[in-house]
Amino acid sequence: MTIDAAITEASRSLKIAGIEQPAREARLLLAFVLDRPDSFIFAHPERELGTVEAERFGEAVRRRSLREPFHYIVGKREFYGLEFFVNPFVLIPRPETEIVVGEAIRTLEGLDRPRFIDVGTGSGCIAISILTNVKTARGTASDISVEAIRVARSNAANHDVLDRVDLLATDIFDAIGETRSDLVVSNPPYIAQIEIRSLQPEVREHEPKHALTDGMDGLRVLERIIRDAPKRLRPGGRLLLEIGAGQAGLVKRMFDERIWEDIHSIEDLQRIPRVISGRLSD
């Protein structure tokens, strides 16, 4: 079977499965199988696939047709200009989370040997992106999932920051020492349990539930982080939290204005408040 014929057949299968861009995903899956750039697929439509190549491509298309996330199939995801290994133990990094990273970098730049804590690190994408861009920083990254910490450790090693981050399998701050940090940052499970059923099957059926929802209203972990962060921050330190659409008002009201100041939201490109920022009073 030629590349062109394989793409045509795969596109048809993916379209039937409800994939929004079937031809594009078919090309990218074949490029992954062949370990070639996307441009190779366009340039060599008559190239014959070998038996093993055809079998591997067929398996990738089958998995995608079952709505397994594309990035789990290829095992990687680009985020903040870096490539991260991902698997079903960790949430796939989203573009909106790059807003959190940008704010974190701006917060830490210029500080003398800044320290930060990343709660619910997953793949490590937030912590590693910060460390890559703020060379003097040191971080602590926690996750309740031992498997997620393994993924984060692999990614930290791949990006040469393993010596600047402490990776802990713990619930929020539980096993983190008393050292005060300049920043606490988190992309917590903020989706309400009742909303899970309305998510795309890629998310609903394949991504780790504990990284999506607290099993209740989506606010419980946010509330715990806001409550406990002052014990982990230096005076003047900042808390950055990714939130869901429509949560900004509720989350802002969780901050005790007797100890927090400069509490504000930051919008994404769709003008949706996506990050809440607060500064611990001096």
mmCIF file of C-alpha atoms in Angstrom:
data_model
loop_
_atom_site.group_PDB
_atom_site.id
_atom_site.type_symbol
_atom_site.label_atom_id
_atom_site.label_comp_id
_atom_site.label_asym_id
_atom_site.label_seq_id
_atom_site.Cartn_x
_atom_site.Cartn_y
_atom_site.Cartn_z
ATOM 1 C CA MET A 1 0.000 0.000 0.000
ATOM 2 C CA THR A 2 1.289 3.468 -0.883
ATOM 3 C CA ILE A 3 1.459 6.388 1.530
ATOM 4 C CA ASP A 4 -1.323 8.115 -0.398
ATOM 5 C CA ALA A 5 -3.615 5.078 -0.231
ATOM 6 C CA ALA A 6 -2.861 4.515 3.445
ATOM 7 C CA ILE A 7 -3.679 8.139 4.287
ATOM 8 C CA THR A 8 -6.926 7.992 2.309
ATOM 9 C CA GLU A 9 -8.063 4.823 4.060
ATOM 10 C CA ALA A 10 -7.023 6.046 7.504
ATOM 11 C CA SER A 11 -8.715 9.412 6.992
ATOM 12 C CA ARG A 12 -11.961 7.632 6.188
ATOM 13 C CA SER A 13 -11.752 5.535 9.368
ATOM 14 C CA LEU A 14 -10.922 8.528 11.544
ATOM 15 C CA LYS A 15 -13.750 10.580 10.058
ATOM 16 C CA ILE A 16 -16.255 7.819 10.833
ATOM 17 C CA ALA A 17 -14.904 7.767 14.402
ATOM 18 C CA GLY A 18 -15.666 11.467 14.789
ATOM 19 C CA ILE A 19 -12.137 12.867 14.624
ATOM 20 C CA GLU A 20 -12.370 16.553 13.678
ATOM 21 C CA GLN A 21 -9.318 16.703 11.377
ATOM 22 C CA PRO A 22 -9.009 13.133 10.097
ATOM 23 C CA ALA A 23 -6.652 13.750 7.168
ATOM 24 C CA ARG A 24 -4.267 15.838 9.251
ATOM 25 C CA GLU A 25 -4.168 13.309 12.077
ATOM 26 C CA ALA A 26 -3.683 10.444 9.617
ATOM 27 C CA ARG A 27 -0.649 12.237 8.157
ATOM 28 C CA LEU A 28 0.803 12.950 11.595
ATOM 29 C CA LEU A 29 0.290 9.381 12.756
ATOM 30 C CA LEU A 30 2.015 8.015 9.671
ATOM 31 C CA ALA A 31 4.857 10.500 10.076
ATOM 32 C CA PHE A 32 5.243 9.227 13.645
ATOM 33 C CA VAL A 33 5.251 5.581 12.535
ATOM 34 C CA LEU A 34 7.839 6.290 9.825
ATOM 35 C CA ASP A 35 9.858 8.564 12.133
ATOM 36 C CA ARG A 36 9.786 11.239 9.450
ATOM 37 C CA PRO A 37 8.630 14.877 9.363
ATOM 38 C CA ASP A 38 5.121 15.672 8.160
ATOM 39 C CA SER A 39 6.623 17.105 4.967
ATOM 40 C CA PHE A 40 7.898 13.630 4.002
ATOM 41 C CA ILE A 41 4.312 12.371 3.745
ATOM 42 C CA PHE A 42 3.419 15.141 1.285
ATOM 43 C CA ALA A 43 6.606 14.670 -0.739
ATOM 44 C CA HIS A 44 6.406 10.879 -1.189
ATOM 45 C CA PRO A 45 2.765 9.875 -1.830
ATOM 46 C CA GLU A 46 3.767 6.885 -4.013
ATOM 47 C CA ARG A 47 6.217 5.381 -1.539
ATOM 48 C CA GLU A 48 5.217 1.827 -0.603
ATOM 49 C CA LEU A 49 4.804 0.998 3.062
ATOM 50 C CA GLY A 50 6.589 -2.066 4.349
ATOM 51 C CA THR A 51 4.628 -4.790 6.121
ATOM 52 C CA VAL A 52 5.736 -3.732 9.597
ATOM 53 C CA GLU A 53 5.132 -0.056 8.818
ATOM 54 C CA ALA A 54 1.623 -0.789 7.555
ATOM 55 C CA GLU A 55 0.839 -2.866 10.646
ATOM 56 C CA ARG A 56 2.109 -0.200 13.026
ATOM 57 C CA PHE A 57 0.165 2.490 11.195
ATOM 58 C CA GLY A 58 -2.985 0.385 11.243
ATOM 59 C CA GLU A 59 -2.646 -0.096 14.998
ATOM 60 C CA ALA A 60 -2.136 3.648 15.565
ATOM 61 C CA VAL A 61 -5.232 4.443 13.493
ATOM 62 C CA ARG A 62 -7.219 1.806 15.362
ATOM 63 C CA ARG A 63 -6.289 3.335 18.708
ATOM 64 C CA ARG A 64 -7.135 6.840 17.528
ATOM 65 C CA SER A 65 -10.458 5.598 16.127
ATOM 66 C CA LEU A 66 -11.269 4.443 19.661
ATOM 67 C CA ARG A 67 -10.675 8.070 20.693
ATOM 68 C CA GLU A 68 -7.434 7.433 22.510
ATOM 69 C CA PRO A 69 -5.692 10.826 22.622
ATOM 70 C CA PHE A 70 -3.271 11.452 19.775
ATOM 71 C CA HIS A 71 -0.527 12.497 22.188
ATOM 72 C CA TYR A 72 -0.752 9.270 24.175
ATOM 73 C CA ILE A 73 -0.339 7.302 20.951
ATOM 74 C CA VAL A 74 2.778 9.209 19.895
ATOM 75 C CA GLY A 75 3.942 9.531 23.516
ATOM 76 C CA LYS A 76 4.831 13.208 23.461
ATOM 77 C CA ARG A 77 3.430 16.723 23.563
ATOM 78 C CA GLU A 78 5.029 20.101 22.863
ATOM 79 C CA PHE A 79 4.537 22.711 25.574
ATOM 80 C CA TYR A 80 6.170 26.118 25.991
ATOM 81 C CA GLY A 81 8.634 25.285 23.220
ATOM 82 C CA LEU A 82 9.732 22.036 24.866
ATOM 83 C CA GLU A 83 8.839 18.412 24.175
ATOM 84 C CA PHE A 84 7.422 16.329 27.012
ATOM 85 C CA PHE A 85 6.917 12.593 27.309
ATOM 86 C CA VAL A 86 3.293 11.822 28.221
ATOM 87 C CA ASN A 87 1.350 8.666 28.989
ATOM 88 C CA PRO A 88 -2.079 7.863 30.491
ATOM 89 C CA PHE A 89 -0.761 8.489 34.017
ATOM 90 C CA VAL A 90 -0.506 12.239 33.357
ATOM 91 C CA LEU A 91 -2.706 14.967 31.963
ATOM 92 C CA ILE A 92 -1.763 16.072 28.448
ATOM 93 C CA PRO A 93 -0.377 19.640 28.721
ATOM 94 C CA ARG A 94 -2.769 22.281 27.368
ATOM 95 C CA PRO A 95 -1.955 25.590 25.647
ATOM 96 C CA GLU A 96 -3.872 27.560 28.306
ATOM 97 C CA THR A 97 -1.474 26.289 30.970
ATOM 98 C CA GLU A 98 1.298 28.187 29.181
ATOM 99 C CA ILE A 99 -0.296 31.338 30.642
ATOM 100 C CA VAL A 100 0.540 30.030 34.114
ATOM 101 C CA VAL A 101 4.134 29.378 33.080
ATOM 102 C CA GLY A 102 4.540 32.839 31.554
ATOM 103 C CA GLU A 103 3.273 34.503 34.733
ATOM 104 C CA ALA A 104 5.497 32.287 36.867
ATOM 105 C CA ILE A 105 8.585 33.209 34.865
ATOM 106 C CA ARG A 106 7.776 36.919 35.156
ATOM 107 C CA THR A 107 7.334 36.495 38.898
ATOM 108 C CA LEU A 108 10.699 34.788 39.421
ATOM 109 C CA GLU A 109 12.896 36.635 36.921
ATOM 110 C CA GLY A 110 15.272 39.005 38.626
ATOM 111 C CA LEU A 111 14.974 37.384 42.055
ATOM 112 C CA ASP A 112 18.093 36.055 43.740
ATOM 113 C CA ARG A 113 18.035 32.243 43.565
ATOM 114 C CA PRO A 114 14.238 32.012 43.577
ATOM 115 C CA ARG A 115 12.364 28.983 44.842
ATOM 116 C CA PHE A 116 8.946 27.718 43.815
ATOM 117 C CA ILE A 117 6.511 24.877 44.474
ATOM 118 C CA ASP A 118 4.469 23.221 41.710
ATOM 119 C CA VAL A 119 1.450 21.390 43.153
ATOM 120 C CA GLY A 120 0.051 18.545 41.043
ATOM 121 C CA THR A 121 2.962 18.525 38.632
ATOM 122 C CA GLY A 122 1.794 15.648 36.383
ATOM 123 C CA SER A 123 4.237 15.485 33.473
ATOM 124 C CA GLY A 124 6.306 18.215 35.112
ATOM 125 C CA CYS A 125 5.584 20.612 32.256
ATOM 126 C CA ILE A 126 5.071 23.683 34.476
ATOM 127 C CA ALA A 127 8.066 23.140 36.754
ATOM 128 C CA ILE A 128 10.429 22.125 33.950
ATOM 129 C CA SER A 129 9.398 25.048 31.735
ATOM 130 C CA ILE A 130 10.054 27.449 34.621
ATOM 131 C CA LEU A 131 13.446 25.914 35.386
ATOM 132 C CA THR A 132 14.451 25.970 31.721
ATOM 133 C CA ASN A 133 13.685 29.687 31.478
ATOM 134 C CA VAL A 134 14.838 30.843 34.933
ATOM 135 C CA LYS A 135 18.308 29.346 35.225
ATOM 136 C CA THR A 136 18.861 30.358 38.864
ATOM 137 C CA ALA A 137 15.572 28.912 40.111
ATOM 138 C CA ARG A 138 15.063 25.789 42.167
ATOM 139 C CA GLY A 139 11.723 24.011 42.475
ATOM 140 C CA THR A 140 9.765 21.424 44.399
ATOM 141 C CA ALA A 141 7.109 19.553 42.422
ATOM 142 C CA SER A 142 4.501 17.327 44.039
ATOM 143 C CA ASP A 143 1.887 14.913 42.754
ATOM 144 C CA ILE A 144 -0.315 12.395 44.523
ATOM 145 C CA SER A 145 0.465 9.860 41.768
ATOM 146 C CA VAL A 146 3.721 7.910 42.016
ATOM 147 C CA GLU A 147 3.428 7.099 38.304
ATOM 148 C CA ALA A 148 3.132 10.794 37.443
ATOM 149 C CA ILE A 149 6.259 11.560 39.447
ATOM 150 C CA ARG A 150 8.104 8.937 37.389
ATOM 151 C CA VAL A 151 7.018 10.702 34.199
ATOM 152 C CA ALA A 152 8.024 14.099 35.603
ATOM 153 C CA ARG A 153 11.417 12.729 36.633
ATOM 154 C CA SER A 154 12.013 11.374 33.127
ATOM 155 C CA ASN A 155 11.103 14.728 31.591
ATOM 156 C CA ALA A 156 13.276 16.635 34.067
ATOM 157 C CA ALA A 157 16.223 14.413 33.168
ATOM 158 C CA ASN A 158 15.592 14.894 29.449
ATOM 159 C CA HIS A 159 15.686 18.671 29.894
ATOM 160 C CA ASP A 160 18.722 18.657 32.213
ATOM 161 C CA VAL A 161 16.973 20.184 35.231
ATOM 162 C CA LEU A 162 16.748 17.116 37.471
ATOM 163 C CA ASP A 163 19.402 18.547 39.792
ATOM 164 C CA ARG A 164 17.264 21.656 40.419
ATOM 165 C CA VAL A 165 13.914 20.082 41.252
ATOM 166 C CA ASP A 166 12.747 17.920 44.140
ATOM 167 C CA LEU A 167 10.003 15.563 42.945
ATOM 168 C CA LEU A 168 7.706 14.275 45.679
ATOM 169 C CA ALA A 169 4.844 11.788 45.565
ATOM 170 C CA THR A 170 2.573 13.478 48.089
ATOM 171 C CA ASP A 171 -0.834 15.108 48.456
ATOM 172 C CA ILE A 172 -0.500 18.854 47.808
ATOM 173 C CA PHE A 173 1.986 20.134 50.456
ATOM 174 C CA ASP A 174 1.964 17.129 52.817
ATOM 175 C CA ALA A 175 5.579 15.949 52.450
ATOM 176 C CA ILE A 176 7.078 19.311 51.492
ATOM 177 C CA GLY A 177 9.475 20.792 54.046
ATOM 178 C CA GLU A 178 9.175 24.106 55.825
ATOM 179 C CA THR A 179 11.390 26.087 53.433
ATOM 180 C CA ARG A 180 9.509 29.166 52.239
ATOM 181 C CA SER A 181 9.248 29.818 48.502
ATOM 182 C CA ASP A 182 8.755 32.857 46.292
ATOM 183 C CA LEU A 183 5.968 31.197 44.324
ATOM 184 C CA VAL A 184 3.377 28.457 44.566
ATOM 185 C CA VAL A 185 1.897 27.432 41.230
ATOM 186 C CA SER A 186 -0.691 24.815 40.334
ATOM 187 C CA ASN A 187 -2.936 23.474 37.615
ATOM 188 C CA PRO A 188 -5.238 21.577 40.006
ATOM 189 C CA PRO A 189 -8.232 19.312 39.262
ATOM 190 C CA TYR A 190 -10.851 22.053 38.873
ATOM 191 C CA ILE A 191 -13.561 20.356 36.792
ATOM 192 C CA ALA A 192 -16.765 19.530 38.670
ATOM 193 C CA GLN A 193 -17.632 15.832 38.714
ATOM 194 C CA ILE A 194 -21.001 16.529 37.101
ATOM 195 C CA GLU A 195 -19.231 18.104 34.092
ATOM 196 C CA ILE A 196 -17.032 15.084 33.343
ATOM 197 C CA ARG A 197 -19.729 13.395 31.257
ATOM 198 C CA SER A 198 -19.825 16.366 28.865
ATOM 199 C CA LEU A 199 -16.098 16.250 28.065
ATOM 200 C CA GLN A 200 -14.661 14.865 24.841
ATOM 201 C CA PRO A 201 -14.163 11.069 24.990
ATOM 202 C CA GLU A 202 -10.400 11.579 24.693
ATOM 203 C CA VAL A 203 -10.496 13.386 28.033
ATOM 204 C CA ARG A 204 -13.399 11.642 29.743
ATOM 205 C CA GLU A 205 -12.295 8.079 29.006
ATOM 206 C CA HIS A 206 -8.513 8.276 28.859
ATOM 207 C CA GLU A 207 -6.961 11.048 30.954
ATOM 208 C CA PRO A 208 -6.425 10.454 34.700
ATOM 209 C CA LYS A 209 -9.584 11.356 36.620
ATOM 210 C CA HIS A 210 -7.703 12.602 39.680
ATOM 211 C CA ALA A 211 -5.993 15.223 37.495
ATOM 212 C CA LEU A 212 -9.327 16.453 36.117
ATOM 213 C CA THR A 213 -11.710 16.552 39.072
ATOM 214 C CA ASP A 214 -11.788 16.421 42.851
ATOM 215 C CA GLY A 215 -14.839 14.184 42.558
ATOM 216 C CA MET A 216 -17.081 16.977 43.788
ATOM 217 C CA ASP A 217 -17.510 20.609 42.711
ATOM 218 C CA GLY A 218 -14.009 21.195 41.322
ATOM 219 C CA LEU A 219 -13.202 23.758 44.017
ATOM 220 C CA ARG A 220 -11.973 21.611 46.901
ATOM 221 C CA VAL A 221 -8.322 21.334 45.875
ATOM 222 C CA LEU A 222 -8.213 25.013 44.912
ATOM 223 C CA GLU A 223 -9.533 25.869 48.369
ATOM 224 C CA ARG A 224 -6.933 23.692 50.105
ATOM 225 C CA ILE A 225 -4.060 25.219 48.160
ATOM 226 C CA ILE A 226 -5.216 28.770 48.917
ATOM 227 C CA ARG A 227 -5.664 27.904 52.601
ATOM 228 C CA ASP A 228 -2.260 26.252 53.035
ATOM 229 C CA ALA A 229 -0.083 28.287 50.644
ATOM 230 C CA PRO A 230 0.678 31.060 53.189
ATOM 231 C CA LYS A 231 2.620 28.505 55.260
ATOM 232 C CA ARG A 232 4.834 27.801 52.239
ATOM 233 C CA LEU A 233 5.357 31.309 50.864
ATOM 234 C CA ARG A 234 7.754 34.042 51.873
ATOM 235 C CA PRO A 235 6.163 37.422 52.680
ATOM 236 C CA GLY A 236 5.464 38.991 49.290
ATOM 237 C CA GLY A 237 5.385 35.580 47.621
ATOM 238 C CA ARG A 238 2.829 34.856 44.922
ATOM 239 C CA LEU A 239 0.245 32.141 44.296
ATOM 240 C CA LEU A 240 -0.770 31.298 40.713
ATOM 241 C CA LEU A 241 -3.692 28.949 40.058
ATOM 242 C CA GLU A 242 -5.163 27.763 36.788
ATOM 243 C CA ILE A 243 -8.967 27.720 36.984
ATOM 244 C CA GLY A 244 -11.926 26.688 34.865
ATOM 245 C CA ALA A 245 -14.288 28.931 32.926
ATOM 246 C CA GLY A 246 -16.734 30.662 35.258
ATOM 247 C CA GLN A 247 -14.740 30.018 38.442
ATOM 248 C CA ALA A 248 -12.892 33.338 38.779
ATOM 249 C CA GLY A 249 -15.346 35.030 41.143
ATOM 250 C CA LEU A 250 -15.684 31.997 43.398
ATOM 251 C CA VAL A 251 -11.938 31.443 43.622
ATOM 252 C CA LYS A 252 -11.135 35.103 44.310
ATOM 253 C CA ARG A 253 -13.500 35.013 47.278
ATOM 254 C CA MET A 254 -11.497 32.142 48.783
ATOM 255 C CA PHE A 255 -8.561 34.501 49.417
ATOM 256 C CA ASP A 256 -8.507 36.048 52.888
ATOM 257 C CA GLU A 257 -7.907 39.731 52.144
ATOM 258 C CA ARG A 258 -6.349 40.178 55.586
ATOM 259 C CA ILE A 259 -3.288 38.250 54.383
ATOM 260 C CA TRP A 260 -3.557 38.418 50.576
ATOM 261 C CA GLU A 261 -3.329 41.401 48.225
ATOM 262 C CA ASP A 262 -3.224 42.103 44.481
ATOM 263 C CA ILE A 263 -5.772 39.338 43.866
ATOM 264 C CA HIS A 264 -6.653 39.342 40.188
ATOM 265 C CA SER A 265 -7.469 37.122 37.220
ATOM 266 C CA ILE A 266 -5.558 36.724 33.957
ATOM 267 C CA GLU A 267 -7.432 35.982 30.732
ATOM 268 C CA ASP A 268 -6.594 33.539 27.954
ATOM 269 C CA LEU A 269 -6.760 34.364 24.241
ATOM 270 C CA GLN A 270 -10.539 33.824 24.280
ATOM 271 C CA ARG A 271 -10.850 36.454 27.036
ATOM 272 C CA ILE A 272 -11.785 33.782 29.575
ATOM 273 C CA PRO A 273 -10.281 34.280 33.057
ATOM 274 C CA ARG A 274 -7.878 31.349 33.222
ATOM 275 C CA VAL A 275 -5.437 32.139 36.053
ATOM 276 C CA ILE A 276 -5.934 33.628 39.511
ATOM 277 C CA SER A 277 -2.969 35.445 41.030
ATOM 278 C CA GLY A 278 -2.567 36.601 44.614
ATOM 279 C CA ARG A 279 0.318 38.098 46.587
ATOM 280 C CA LEU A 280 0.949 37.239 50.218
ATOM 281 C CA SER A 281 1.153 40.431 52.258
ATOM 282 C CA ASP A 282 4.574 41.465 53.599
#
